[in-house]
Structure formats: structure tokens, C-alpha cells
């Protein structure tokens, strides 16, 4: 097995070889910031820019932070948002996905740890303040003081009267505490109630109902009756619900430990100024309303400088309150990284490479480049695969710098509404095919996880890809609306030939599904010259309502309409293409975006997303 085959960390919940002597000072600085928040009587949230060049090890350092601190602190990983209208909900959704990650060495997830400690501490303090607590209350206090996790295993057996009474007491007292401490207004109390229900249920199916509710999705009348909850309602939008839910998590964490929220892959924001500004405003909301949180922003140094000129000064102050730099490791440190990787695979590095080869391999401008160099040499020695090029030659470095400078000039010219120069095509079909294959394997492994599938997120991903794929064309993309009436999140694509396709996503259910689909059908009938296609992920609940089924039939019977179930392979390719585009934008993949798009168009010419570039085909 190639010990250098993996040169990047996709999320802090993965496990990769870690040389702890590397960036040890920066690691201790991050830990100290968490301790400062914990000891602050006001629990004020703090921002820190983790600044480093592409491949410098930013996400790897966050992985180390997660490994060491996840037993005490919740690590929440947020990838780049893509829809300026839905940034807070995007952040909240990624938080929920992080919270269901399991704490290593235990059978409990992050959210179970957070809620166990928070609710246990609340109940312990409530009981201590009672003048004459009952014997049952005293027993509960002792049990929870012994271990917070006893809240799951020590309050009575499943579906027993003892368990129901204990949890009824916890719910009543916790909601009273929440109202007295944080007020009864807004959705806060309902969200706390839902979290208590999540804790109290041992049945996975019932927990899944609560998870759906916490994601802002509608529950059926039967589910509402079973849980005692009420649906969010159309008057409370996803963004308002999201900020209130994040606020609740922050407030509850005061009874636990500070949250650590990591924003990664933010380089791509530069391609959409509206999205960049909206992200800055969303972050401002987080700092204003969310306590007890360390917010880490992984950024290239020059990108942070550029964003600082765009963001509101108050946002810059909060994000850049602290800065931690990751400088390029020395050549000896690079060699130690390689030796550490080899040792993990029970290989002596000296048996792999000569001293001369080690010097060539370790002569890279980033950790990722050095690992890729070593991987190429390993394949050359093991499988006789020719080396792709002389490693880290001066010419290669100059060409890479020229390309990055061109990208910066392109972004600046676009920002100033000037013409954008075209890039020279280099062509690298095999490399792109190999990368896409690795992405498809990763997305296939992620497919069965509890992902929060959101209409706005999918529309945002489509918008990002169309912006990238439509460079140099007269492609125009934006939503089609129907006055103030709610329609599915959609992207209307109009090409230079004036052909128009409206692509929507509708993953919600209930009355909202039916009403939005009806309005989508009305749009289709009012625009007979345009094509309308609506996607629904196959993992979402099946539609059974007769009225909804009639509206689906109505769209399919339209001459230019289609209701499409997005099946597994369709979703995996959609996510893989999005990831390739954003990874190139974030310089996690080192190639020109134009070259990649040309290869994608050839490889997947029949895929619906590619056909959008020639809107008018169904």
C-alpha cells in the first residue's frame, strides 16, 4: 500500500498520520483560545484566522485538534456555503451533520455528549436549589453527578413508567430553566424541547423523527402527536430557524464546554461577490448571537487580505481577532513527515528512497506537494509507473506561480467589472478522470450517512458549477420566481441561443411540497417556451398525498416538464463534479478550471447538468 497516497484531509473526523512535533506551537495557541473562552465569565465567542498556503496542513491541524479535544468540546466542520440566500441554514445543517459524528472510543455521538452534559448540569443545579427535593430527585442528582452519560442509561428501562416520569421531570425543569435564563420568546423553547426528546428516546426511529424536525423539516400529524412538537411553520423561514437553533446550541454549550466551529474551503467565495458579502453578514450574526464558541477560519494569507477589503470592518475585527500562521516546514521537517508516513506502514524510509531522491522529493513548496512527489516515486519504484515530470523544478514553480497570478488578476478584473483573460489549456484528461474516480468512491461511502439534503444547498451547488462551466459563454443563470408565492429552489439557465431551462429541487414534504410544486407547474404553463425539470432525492420520504401525486403527473404531462427522482448514481456524480470545481477553486487540486471543465464536458456529455449548457434539451 502506498503510504504517501493520501495527501489531504477531507474532514477533521478522518484519521491520518500525524507528526505532532509539526506546528506544535500553533496547536497550543488554538487550545489556549478554547481555554480562554471557557474561563471567560461572559463566554464571549472568539474568531481566529488559521492562515496557510494551499497544502500547508490547515485541515490536518484541525484533525489533530478534533482528536485531542472531541471528548470535551464539540467540533463542528463547515464547508464553503454556495447560496447567498441560505448561508445560516447551510452552516446549521453542517453543524447537525458534525454533531452525529461518533466520539472515538465511545458508542455516543457528539450531540449525545453535548446534551448529556448540558442537561445533566442543568438538572443537578436545579435539584440543588430545591428546598425539599424528593428521594427520587436526590437519586437522580447522585446518578448524573457520577456520570453525565447516566442520563441515557440510568433513568429506567425502555418504555417503562419510571423512564417516562424521569424524563417528564427533566423536560419540565429544563424548560423552566431555559425560560428563566434565556426567555420564552421565539423558537428557542421548542428547540430545547426537541433536544430533550432526542435525549429521552432510545429508539433510533423516534430519534430520526426529531433529527428531521431539528433540520427544519415538517413532521406528519402522527409524528407530531407522537413527539408533542409543532411544525416550524411557513412564517418562520429556514434562516430564522437556523440562527435560533445555533443560538440554542451555543447557550447549552455554556453548561458543557466551548464549541469549536471550523470554516474550511472559503477560497471559492471569491468567485461570487454576493455570496462573499452574504457570508460576512452571516458570520456577523453568529458572533452577535452565539456565545461560547471558537470560530476558526481556514484561509490563504493573501485571500484573507483580499476578503478584509470586502467585509464590513466589524466582521474583519471579529474574524481576525487572532491569527495563527502555518509557515512552510523546513526540508528536514518534510523528510520527517515522509519518515513518519513510512513508519505507520511499517516501512523503513531508507529502504524506499536514496538520500538524493529524498532531497528531490522533499523540495516542495507545500506538505501536499511533497507527499505527492513521494507518491509518484513510490509508484515508479513499485509498479514501474513513469514519473510524471521532474519534481519541483524551478520551471514548474515559476509556471505554477504565473498561473496563480493569472487567477488573482482574473478575480480582480472581474471584481472591477473589467474583461477577464482566457487561460491557456494544458489538458490533463487522465489526471481528472483519476481524481473524479476517487471522489465518486468517497461520495459513495458518504451516501448512506445522515446527510441533510436541502433544496437551497442543491440549487447553490448547481449555481456554483454553472458559473464555472459557463465561463467564456453568454450563459445567464438565476432563479425564476412567481411573485411572492413560494416555488421550489431553482436555477433558470438561458444560453446565447435564448433557450431556457428551469431546474428546481424539492426535497421537503407535506403541504409545502404540494404548494411549491403547484406554483412550479403554474410557471411551466405560463412559460411554454421553456423547459422545466424538478429533482427530488430518492432518500427523502416517498410522496403519498393524492393531490401531490396529481401535481407530479401534471408536471410530467407538460410537454417540456419532468419530475425526476435523483437516484444514487445521479447524486454521487452531482456531488463529485461539485467537489472537483470547488477543490480547484480552493487550490486543493492543482489544475486550471477551464481544462477540467473541457474534460468534464467530454466525459459526461449526456449528463443533465452538462446539457444545461445547451438549455433546451430535456
Coordinates of C-alpha atoms in Angstrom, one line a residue:
X1 CA 0.0 0.0 0.0
X2 CA 1.3 3.5 -0.9
X3 CA 2.0 5.2 2.4
X4 CA 2.0 8.6 0.6
X5 CA -1.1 8.0 -1.5
X6 CA -3.3 10.3 0.6
X7 CA -2.1 13.9 0.6
X8 CA -5.1 15.7 2.0
X9 CA -7.6 15.7 4.9
X10 CA -11.2 16.0 3.8
X11 CA -12.7 16.5 7.3
X12 CA -11.3 16.6 10.9
X13 CA -13.2 13.3 11.7
X14 CA -10.9 11.3 9.5
X15 CA -7.7 9.6 10.8
X16 CA -4.4 10.3 9.1
X17 CA -0.7 10.0 10.1
X18 CA 0.1 13.0 12.3
X19 CA 3.6 14.3 13.1
X20 CA 2.7 16.1 16.4
X21 CA 6.0 18.0 16.6
X22 CA 4.9 19.9 13.4
X23 CA 3.0 23.1 14.2
X24 CA 3.0 22.3 17.9
X25 CA 3.1 26.0 18.9
X26 CA 0.2 26.8 16.6
X27 CA -1.7 23.8 18.1
X28 CA -1.1 25.0 21.6
X29 CA -2.3 28.5 20.6
X30 CA -5.6 27.2 19.4
X31 CA -6.1 25.2 22.6
X32 CA -5.3 28.2 24.7
X33 CA -8.0 30.2 22.9
X34 CA -10.6 27.5 23.8
X35 CA -9.5 27.7 27.4
X36 CA -9.8 31.5 27.4
X37 CA -13.4 31.2 26.2
X38 CA -14.2 28.6 28.9
X39 CA -12.8 30.8 31.7
X40 CA -14.4 34.0 30.4
X41 CA -17.4 34.7 32.7
X42 CA -19.3 36.2 29.7
X43 CA -18.3 33.2 27.4
X44 CA -17.8 35.6 24.5
X45 CA -17.1 33.9 21.2
X46 CA -13.7 34.4 19.6
X47 CA -12.5 34.3 16.0
X48 CA -9.2 33.1 14.6
X49 CA -7.8 33.1 11.1
X50 CA -5.7 29.9 10.5
X51 CA -3.6 31.2 7.7
X52 CA -1.6 29.0 5.4
X53 CA -0.9 28.4 1.7
X54 CA -2.6 25.5 -0.2
X55 CA -1.5 22.1 1.1
X56 CA 0.2 23.6 4.2
X57 CA -1.8 21.4 6.6
X58 CA -4.6 23.6 7.9
X59 CA -7.3 20.9 7.9
X60 CA -4.8 18.4 9.2
X61 CA -4.1 20.6 12.2
X62 CA -7.8 20.8 12.8
X63 CA -7.9 17.0 12.7
X64 CA -5.3 16.9 15.5
X65 CA -7.4 19.4 17.5
X66 CA -10.5 17.2 17.0
X67 CA -8.7 14.0 18.1
X68 CA -7.5 15.6 21.3
X69 CA -10.5 17.7 22.3
X70 CA -13.6 15.9 20.9
X71 CA -14.2 14.2 24.2
X72 CA -14.7 17.5 25.9
X73 CA -15.5 20.0 23.1
X74 CA -17.8 19.7 20.1
X75 CA -16.0 20.1 16.7
X76 CA -18.3 21.4 14.0
X77 CA -17.0 21.5 10.5
X78 CA -18.5 23.9 7.9
X79 CA -17.6 23.7 4.2
X80 CA -18.0 26.6 1.9
X81 CA -21.6 27.8 1.5
X82 CA -22.9 28.2 -2.0
X83 CA -26.3 30.0 -1.8
X84 CA -26.3 33.7 -0.6
X85 CA -30.0 33.3 0.4
X86 CA -29.3 30.3 2.7
X87 CA -26.0 30.7 4.4
X88 CA -27.1 30.4 8.0
X89 CA -29.1 27.2 7.2
X90 CA -26.1 25.8 5.4
X91 CA -24.0 26.4 8.5
X92 CA -26.6 24.9 10.8
X93 CA -27.0 21.8 8.6
X94 CA -23.3 21.1 8.5
X95 CA -23.3 21.6 12.3
X96 CA -26.0 18.9 12.7
X97 CA -24.1 16.6 10.4
X98 CA -20.9 17.1 12.5
X99 CA -22.9 16.5 15.8
X100 CA -23.9 13.0 14.7
X101 CA -20.2 12.0 14.3
X102 CA -19.3 9.4 17.0
X103 CA -16.9 10.4 19.8
X104 CA -13.9 8.0 19.3
X105 CA -13.7 5.2 21.9
X106 CA -17.4 5.5 22.8
X107 CA -20.8 4.4 21.5
X108 CA -22.1 8.0 21.7
X109 CA -22.2 10.9 19.2
X110 CA -21.1 14.5 19.7
X111 CA -24.7 15.6 20.2
X112 CA -25.3 13.0 22.8
X113 CA -22.3 14.2 24.7
X114 CA -23.3 17.8 24.4
X115 CA -26.8 17.2 25.6
X116 CA -25.9 14.8 28.3
X117 CA -23.5 17.2 29.9
X118 CA -25.7 20.3 29.4
X119 CA -29.0 18.8 30.6
X120 CA -27.3 16.9 33.5
X121 CA -25.6 20.0 34.8
X122 CA -28.9 22.0 34.5
X123 CA -30.9 19.3 36.4
X124 CA -28.1 18.9 39.0
X125 CA -28.2 22.7 39.7
X126 CA -32.0 22.8 39.7
X127 CA -32.2 20.0 42.3
X128 CA -29.6 21.6 44.5
X129 CA -31.6 24.8 44.6
X130 CA -34.8 23.0 45.8
X131 CA -35.5 23.3 49.5
X132 CA -37.1 19.8 49.9
X133 CA -36.1 17.6 47.0
X134 CA -37.7 14.2 46.9
X135 CA -35.7 11.0 47.3
X136 CA -36.1 10.3 43.6
X137 CA -34.7 13.8 42.8
X138 CA -31.7 13.1 45.2
X139 CA -31.1 9.8 43.5
X140 CA -31.2 11.5 40.1
X141 CA -28.7 14.1 41.2
X142 CA -26.3 11.5 42.5
X143 CA -26.7 9.4 39.4
X144 CA -26.0 12.3 37.0
X145 CA -23.1 13.6 39.2
X146 CA -21.5 10.2 38.9
X147 CA -21.5 10.4 35.1
X148 CA -23.4 12.6 32.7
X149 CA -23.9 9.7 30.4
X150 CA -26.1 8.1 33.0
X151 CA -28.8 10.3 31.6
X152 CA -29.1 7.7 28.8
X153 CA -28.6 4.5 30.8
X154 CA -29.7 5.1 34.4
X155 CA -33.2 6.6 34.3
X156 CA -35.2 3.5 33.7
X157 CA -35.6 0.8 31.1
X158 CA -37.0 1.5 27.6
X159 CA -40.8 2.2 27.6
X160 CA -41.1 2.0 31.3
X161 CA -43.2 4.2 33.5
X162 CA -40.1 5.1 35.6
X163 CA -38.2 6.4 32.5
X164 CA -41.2 8.4 31.3
X165 CA -41.6 10.1 34.7
X166 CA -37.9 10.9 35.0
X167 CA -37.8 12.4 31.5
X168 CA -41.0 14.3 32.1
X169 CA -39.4 15.9 35.2
X170 CA -36.2 16.7 33.2
X171 CA -38.3 18.3 30.4
X172 CA -40.4 20.4 32.8
X173 CA -37.5 21.7 34.9
X174 CA -35.2 22.3 31.9
X175 CA -37.8 24.3 30.0
X176 CA -38.5 26.3 33.2
X177 CA -34.7 27.0 33.5
X178 CA -34.5 28.0 29.8
X179 CA -37.4 30.4 30.2
X180 CA -36.0 32.0 33.4
X181 CA -32.4 32.2 31.9
X182 CA -32.9 32.9 28.3
X183 CA -36.6 33.9 27.8
X184 CA -39.6 32.2 26.4
X185 CA -39.7 34.1 23.1
X186 CA -39.1 32.7 19.6
X187 CA -38.4 29.1 18.7
X188 CA -35.9 28.6 21.5
X189 CA -38.1 26.7 23.9
X190 CA -39.4 24.4 21.1
X191 CA -35.8 23.6 20.0
X192 CA -34.8 22.8 23.6
X193 CA -37.9 20.6 23.9
X194 CA -36.9 18.8 20.7
X195 CA -33.4 18.2 22.0
X196 CA -34.7 16.8 25.3
X197 CA -36.9 14.4 23.3
X198 CA -33.9 13.4 21.3
X199 CA -32.1 12.5 24.5
X200 CA -35.0 10.7 26.0
X201 CA -35.6 8.3 23.0
X202 CA -33.6 5.1 22.8
X203 CA -35.4 4.0 19.7
X204 CA -33.5 5.0 16.5
X205 CA -36.6 5.6 14.5
X206 CA -38.0 8.1 17.0
X207 CA -34.6 9.9 17.2
X208 CA -34.7 10.1 13.4
X209 CA -38.1 12.0 13.7
X210 CA -36.5 14.5 16.0
X211 CA -33.5 14.9 13.7
X212 CA -35.8 15.7 10.8
X213 CA -37.6 18.3 13.0
X214 CA -34.3 19.8 14.1
X215 CA -33.4 20.1 10.4
X216 CA -36.5 22.2 9.9
X217 CA -38.5 19.6 8.0
X218 CA -42.2 19.0 8.5
X219 CA -43.4 16.1 10.5
X220 CA -46.7 14.3 9.8
X221 CA -49.7 14.6 12.1
X222 CA -48.9 11.2 13.5
X223 CA -45.3 12.1 14.2
X224 CA -46.3 15.4 15.8
X225 CA -48.7 13.7 18.1
X226 CA -46.1 11.1 19.0
X227 CA -43.4 13.7 19.9
X228 CA -45.6 16.5 21.2
X229 CA -43.9 19.0 18.9
X230 CA -45.3 21.5 16.4
X231 CA -44.0 22.1 12.9
X232 CA -41.9 25.2 12.2
X233 CA -44.5 26.8 10.0
X234 CA -44.0 28.8 6.9
X235 CA -43.9 32.1 8.8
X236 CA -40.5 31.1 10.3
X237 CA -38.1 30.7 7.4
X238 CA -35.2 28.4 7.3
X239 CA -32.7 31.2 8.0
X240 CA -34.5 32.4 11.1
X241 CA -34.9 28.9 12.4
X242 CA -31.2 28.2 11.8
X243 CA -29.9 31.1 13.7
X244 CA -32.2 30.4 16.7
X245 CA -31.2 26.7 16.7
X246 CA -27.5 27.6 16.6
X247 CA -28.1 30.1 19.4
X248 CA -29.7 27.3 21.5
X249 CA -26.6 25.1 20.9
X250 CA -24.3 27.9 22.0
X251 CA -26.3 28.6 25.1
X252 CA -26.5 24.9 26.1
X253 CA -22.7 24.6 25.5
X254 CA -22.1 27.0 28.4
X255 CA -23.3 24.2 30.6
X256 CA -20.8 22.0 28.8
X257 CA -17.6 23.2 27.1
X258 CA -17.0 25.8 24.3
X259 CA -17.9 24.8 20.7
X260 CA -15.2 24.8 18.1
X261 CA -16.6 25.8 14.7
X262 CA -14.2 25.4 11.7
X263 CA -14.9 27.1 8.4
X264 CA -13.0 25.4 5.6
X265 CA -12.6 25.8 1.8
X266 CA -13.5 29.5 1.7
X267 CA -11.3 30.3 -1.3
X268 CA -14.2 29.7 -3.7
X269 CA -16.2 32.6 -2.3
X270 CA -14.1 35.0 -4.3
X271 CA -15.9 33.9 -7.5
X272 CA -19.2 35.2 -6.2
X273 CA -19.1 38.6 -4.6
X274 CA -22.8 38.5 -3.5
X275 CA -22.1 35.1 -1.8
X276 CA -18.9 36.5 -0.2
X277 CA -20.7 39.6 1.3
X278 CA -23.6 37.4 2.5
X279 CA -21.2 35.1 4.2
X280 CA -19.6 38.0 6.0
X281 CA -23.0 39.2 7.2
X282 CA -23.9 35.7 8.4
X283 CA -20.7 35.4 10.3
X284 CA -21.5 38.8 11.9
X285 CA -24.9 37.3 13.0
X286 CA -23.1 34.3 14.6
X287 CA -20.7 36.5 16.6
X288 CA -23.6 38.6 17.7
X289 CA -25.9 35.8 18.8
X290 CA -23.8 32.7 19.5
X291 CA -21.8 32.5 22.8
X292 CA -19.1 30.2 24.0
X293 CA -17.6 29.4 20.6
X294 CA -14.2 29.5 18.9
X295 CA -14.7 30.1 15.2
X296 CA -11.7 29.1 13.1
X297 CA -11.5 30.4 9.5
X298 CA -9.0 28.4 7.3
X299 CA -7.7 30.9 4.7
X300 CA -4.8 31.6 2.4
X301 CA -2.9 34.6 3.7
X302 CA -3.5 36.6 0.6
X303 CA -7.1 35.6 0.5
X304 CA -7.8 36.9 4.0
X305 CA -6.2 40.2 3.0
X306 CA -8.5 40.4 -0.1
X307 CA -11.6 39.4 1.9
X308 CA -10.8 42.0 4.5
X309 CA -11.2 44.7 1.9
X310 CA -14.7 43.4 1.1
X311 CA -16.1 42.5 4.5
X312 CA -17.7 45.1 6.9
X313 CA -14.9 46.3 9.3
X314 CA -16.8 44.9 12.2
X315 CA -16.7 41.4 10.6
X316 CA -13.0 41.8 9.9
X317 CA -12.4 42.7 13.6
X318 CA -14.3 39.6 14.9
X319 CA -12.9 37.1 12.4
X320 CA -9.3 38.4 12.6
X321 CA -9.3 38.8 16.4
X322 CA -6.5 36.3 16.4
X323 CA -4.3 35.0 13.6
X324 CA -2.3 31.7 13.6
X325 CA 0.1 31.3 10.7
X326 CA 1.3 27.9 9.2
X327 CA 4.6 28.5 7.5
X328 CA 6.2 26.1 5.1
X329 CA 8.0 23.3 7.0
X330 CA 11.8 23.1 6.6
X331 CA 13.3 20.5 4.4
X332 CA 14.3 18.4 7.4
X333 CA 10.7 18.6 8.7
X334 CA 9.4 17.5 5.3
X335 CA 11.7 14.5 5.5
X336 CA 10.4 13.6 9.0
X337 CA 6.8 13.8 7.7
X338 CA 7.8 11.2 5.0
X339 CA 9.6 9.0 7.5
X340 CA 6.5 9.2 9.8
X341 CA 4.2 8.1 7.0
X342 CA 6.6 5.2 6.2
X343 CA 6.8 4.1 9.8
X344 CA 3.0 4.0 10.0
X345 CA 3.1 1.4 7.1
X346 CA 6.0 -0.5 8.9
X347 CA 8.4 0.6 6.2
X348 CA 12.0 2.0 6.7
X349 CA 12.1 5.2 4.6
X350 CA 15.8 4.5 3.7
X351 CA 14.8 1.3 2.0
X352 CA 12.5 3.2 -0.3
X353 CA 14.4 6.2 -1.3
X354 CA 18.1 7.2 -1.6
X355 CA 19.4 10.4 0.0
X356 CA 19.4 12.1 -3.4
X357 CA 15.8 11.1 -4.1
X358 CA 14.8 12.3 -0.6
X359 CA 16.3 15.7 -1.4
X360 CA 14.3 15.9 -4.6
X361 CA 11.1 14.7 -3.1
X362 CA 11.2 17.0 -0.1
X363 CA 12.0 20.0 -2.2
X364 CA 8.3 21.1 -2.4
X365 CA 6.5 24.3 -1.6
X366 CA 3.9 22.6 0.5
X367 CA 3.3 19.4 2.5
X368 CA 0.8 18.2 -0.1
X369 CA 3.3 18.7 -2.9
X370 CA 6.0 16.7 -1.1
X371 CA 3.6 13.9 -0.3
X372 CA 2.5 13.8 -4.0
X373 CA 6.2 13.7 -5.0
X374 CA 6.8 10.8 -2.7
X375 CA 3.7 9.0 -4.0
X376 CA 4.9 9.4 -7.6
X377 CA 8.3 8.0 -6.7
X378 CA 6.7 5.1 -4.8
X379 CA 4.6 4.1 -7.8
X380 CA 7.7 4.4 -10.1
X381 CA 9.6 2.0 -7.9
X382 CA 6.8 -0.4 -7.1
X383 CA 4.8 -0.6 -10.3
X384 CA 7.3 1.0 -12.8
X385 CA 4.8 3.9 -13.5
X386 CA 6.9 6.6 -15.1
X387 CA 7.5 9.8 -13.1
X388 CA 5.1 12.5 -14.4
X389 CA 7.8 15.2 -14.6
X390 CA 11.0 16.3 -12.9
X391 CA 10.0 17.0 -9.3
X392 CA 9.8 20.6 -8.1
X393 CA 11.9 22.0 -10.9
X394 CA 12.4 25.8 -11.0
X395 CA 10.5 25.9 -14.2
X396 CA 7.5 24.1 -12.6
X397 CA 7.5 26.5 -9.7
X398 CA 7.6 29.5 -12.0
X399 CA 4.7 28.2 -14.2
X400 CA 2.6 27.5 -11.1
X401 CA 3.2 31.0 -9.7
X402 CA 2.3 32.5 -13.1
X403 CA -1.0 30.6 -13.1
X404 CA -1.8 31.7 -9.6
X405 CA -1.0 35.3 -10.5
X406 CA -3.3 35.0 -13.6
X407 CA -6.1 33.7 -11.3
X408 CA -5.7 36.6 -9.0
X409 CA -5.7 39.1 -11.9
X410 CA -8.8 37.4 -13.3
X411 CA -10.6 37.7 -9.9
X412 CA -9.5 41.4 -9.5
X413 CA -10.6 42.3 -13.1
X414 CA -14.0 40.6 -12.5
X415 CA -14.3 42.4 -9.2
X416 CA -13.7 45.7 -11.1
X417 CA -16.0 44.7 -14.0
X418 CA -13.1 44.5 -16.4
X419 CA -12.6 41.9 -19.1
X420 CA -11.2 38.6 -17.9
X421 CA -8.3 37.0 -19.9
X422 CA -8.7 33.4 -21.1
X423 CA -6.3 30.8 -19.7
X424 CA -4.1 28.6 -21.7
X425 CA -5.4 25.0 -21.9
X426 CA -2.9 22.4 -20.7
X427 CA -5.0 19.2 -20.9
X428 CA -4.9 16.5 -18.3
X429 CA -7.7 14.1 -19.0
X430 CA -6.2 11.1 -17.2
X431 CA -5.5 13.1 -14.1
X432 CA -9.0 14.5 -14.0
X433 CA -10.5 11.0 -14.5
X434 CA -8.5 9.6 -11.7
X435 CA -9.5 12.4 -9.3
X436 CA -13.2 12.1 -10.2
X437 CA -13.0 8.4 -9.6
X438 CA -11.6 8.9 -6.1
X439 CA -14.3 11.5 -5.4
X440 CA -17.0 9.1 -6.6
X441 CA -15.7 6.4 -4.2
X442 CA -15.7 8.9 -1.3
X443 CA -19.3 10.2 -2.1
X444 CA -20.4 6.5 -2.4
X445 CA -19.2 5.9 1.1
X446 CA -20.9 9.0 2.4
X447 CA -24.2 8.3 0.6
X448 CA -25.8 6.3 3.4
X449 CA -24.9 8.7 6.2
X450 CA -27.3 11.1 7.8
X451 CA -26.8 14.0 5.3
X452 CA -29.2 16.9 5.5
X453 CA -30.4 17.3 1.9
X454 CA -31.6 20.9 1.3
X455 CA -33.2 22.5 -1.7
X456 CA -31.3 25.8 -1.3
X457 CA -28.0 23.9 -0.9
X458 CA -28.5 21.9 -4.1
X459 CA -29.5 25.0 -6.1
X460 CA -26.4 26.7 -4.7
X461 CA -24.2 23.9 -5.8
X462 CA -25.8 24.0 -9.3
X463 CA -25.2 27.7 -9.5
X464 CA -21.5 27.3 -8.5
X465 CA -20.9 24.7 -11.2
X466 CA -22.8 26.6 -13.9
X467 CA -20.7 29.7 -13.1
X468 CA -17.5 27.7 -13.5
X469 CA -18.7 25.7 -16.5
X470 CA -20.2 28.7 -18.3
X471 CA -17.0 30.8 -18.3
X472 CA -16.4 32.5 -21.7
X473 CA -20.0 31.9 -22.8
X474 CA -23.1 34.0 -22.7
X475 CA -24.8 31.8 -20.2
X476 CA -27.1 33.5 -17.7
X477 CA -28.3 31.8 -14.6
X478 CA -30.6 32.9 -11.8
X479 CA -33.9 31.8 -10.1
X480 CA -37.3 32.1 -11.7
X481 CA -39.9 33.5 -9.3
X482 CA -43.7 33.7 -9.1
X483 CA -44.3 37.0 -7.4
X484 CA -44.3 36.4 -3.6
X485 CA -45.5 32.8 -3.9
X486 CA -43.2 30.1 -2.8
X487 CA -41.7 28.0 -5.5
X488 CA -39.0 25.2 -5.4
X489 CA -35.4 26.5 -5.2
X490 CA -34.4 26.7 -8.8
X491 CA -31.9 28.0 -11.3
X492 CA -33.1 29.3 -14.6
X493 CA -30.5 28.9 -17.4
X494 CA -30.6 31.0 -20.5
X495 CA -28.0 30.4 -23.2
X496 CA -26.9 32.7 -26.1
X497 CA -29.4 30.8 -28.3
X498 CA -32.2 32.0 -26.0
X499 CA -33.1 28.5 -24.9
X500 CA -34.2 28.4 -21.3
X501 CA -34.3 25.6 -18.8
X502 CA -35.5 25.9 -15.2
X503 CA -34.0 23.3 -12.9
X504 CA -35.5 23.0 -9.4
X505 CA -35.0 20.9 -6.3
X506 CA -37.8 19.9 -3.9
X507 CA -36.8 17.6 -1.1
X508 CA -39.3 18.8 1.5
X509 CA -42.6 17.1 2.2
X510 CA -46.1 17.8 3.3
X511 CA -48.2 20.8 2.3
X512 CA -45.1 22.8 1.5
X513 CA -44.1 20.2 -1.2
X514 CA -47.6 20.3 -2.8
X515 CA -48.0 24.1 -2.8
X516 CA -44.5 24.7 -4.2
X517 CA -44.9 22.1 -6.9
X518 CA -48.3 23.6 -7.9
X519 CA -46.6 27.0 -8.3
X520 CA -43.8 25.4 -10.3
X521 CA -46.4 23.9 -12.6
X522 CA -48.1 27.3 -13.0
X523 CA -44.7 28.7 -14.0
X524 CA -44.3 26.0 -16.6
X525 CA -47.7 26.6 -18.1
X526 CA -47.1 30.4 -18.2
X527 CA -43.7 29.9 -19.9
X528 CA -44.4 27.3 -22.6
X529 CA -41.2 28.1 -24.5
X530 CA -39.0 27.0 -21.5
X531 CA -38.1 23.5 -20.2
X532 CA -38.8 22.7 -16.5
X533 CA -37.2 19.9 -14.6
X534 CA -37.6 19.2 -10.9
X535 CA -35.4 16.9 -8.8
X536 CA -36.2 15.0 -5.6
X537 CA -33.6 12.9 -3.8
X538 CA -34.5 9.3 -3.6
X539 CA -33.5 9.2 0.1
X540 CA -36.3 11.5 1.0
X541 CA -39.7 10.2 2.1
X542 CA -42.0 9.0 -0.7
X543 CA -44.8 11.2 -1.7
X544 CA -48.2 9.6 -1.0
X545 CA -50.6 12.5 -1.0
X546 CA -53.2 12.3 -3.8
X547 CA -53.0 16.0 -4.5
X548 CA -49.2 15.9 -4.6
X549 CA -49.2 12.9 -6.9
X550 CA -51.6 14.7 -9.3
X551 CA -49.2 17.7 -9.4
X552 CA -46.3 15.4 -10.2
X553 CA -48.4 13.9 -13.0
X554 CA -49.3 17.4 -14.2
X555 CA -45.6 18.3 -14.5
X556 CA -44.7 15.1 -16.3
X557 CA -47.6 15.6 -18.7
X558 CA -46.3 19.0 -19.6
X559 CA -44.7 19.0 -23.0
X560 CA -41.5 20.4 -21.6
X561 CA -41.7 19.2 -17.9
X562 CA -40.1 16.4 -15.9
X563 CA -40.3 15.3 -12.3
X564 CA -37.1 13.4 -11.7
X565 CA -36.1 11.2 -8.7
X566 CA -32.4 11.8 -8.1
X567 CA -31.1 8.3 -7.7
X568 CA -27.8 7.2 -6.1
X569 CA -25.5 7.4 -9.1
X570 CA -27.0 10.7 -10.2
X571 CA -26.4 12.2 -6.7
X572 CA -22.9 10.8 -6.5
X573 CA -21.8 12.3 -9.8
X574 CA -23.5 15.6 -8.9
X575 CA -21.6 15.8 -5.7
X576 CA -18.3 14.7 -7.3
X577 CA -18.5 17.3 -10.0
X578 CA -19.3 20.0 -7.4
X579 CA -16.4 18.9 -5.3
X580 CA -14.0 18.9 -8.3
X581 CA -15.0 22.5 -9.1
X582 CA -14.7 23.8 -5.5
X583 CA -11.5 21.9 -4.9
X584 CA -9.9 23.6 -7.9
X585 CA -11.2 26.9 -6.8
X586 CA -9.8 26.3 -3.3
X587 CA -6.5 25.1 -4.9
X588 CA -6.8 21.7 -3.2
X589 CA -6.5 20.3 -6.8
X590 CA -3.7 21.9 -8.8
X591 CA -5.0 22.5 -12.3
X592 CA -6.8 25.1 -14.4
X593 CA -10.6 25.1 -14.0
X594 CA -11.0 25.6 -17.8
X595 CA -9.0 22.5 -18.6
X596 CA -11.1 20.5 -16.1
X597 CA -14.4 21.7 -17.5
X598 CA -13.4 20.8 -21.0
X599 CA -12.7 17.2 -19.9
X600 CA -15.9 17.0 -17.8
X601 CA -18.0 18.0 -20.8
X602 CA -16.4 15.3 -22.9
X603 CA -16.7 12.6 -20.2
X604 CA -20.3 13.4 -19.2
X605 CA -21.8 15.0 -22.3
X606 CA -25.1 13.1 -21.7
X607 CA -25.4 14.2 -18.1
X608 CA -28.3 16.6 -17.4
X609 CA -26.0 19.1 -15.8
X610 CA -23.8 19.3 -18.8
X611 CA -26.8 19.6 -21.1
X612 CA -27.9 22.7 -19.2
X613 CA -25.1 24.5 -21.0
X614 CA -27.2 23.9 -24.2
X615 CA -30.5 24.6 -22.5
X616 CA -33.5 23.4 -24.4
X617 CA -32.7 19.7 -24.2
X618 CA -35.0 17.7 -21.9

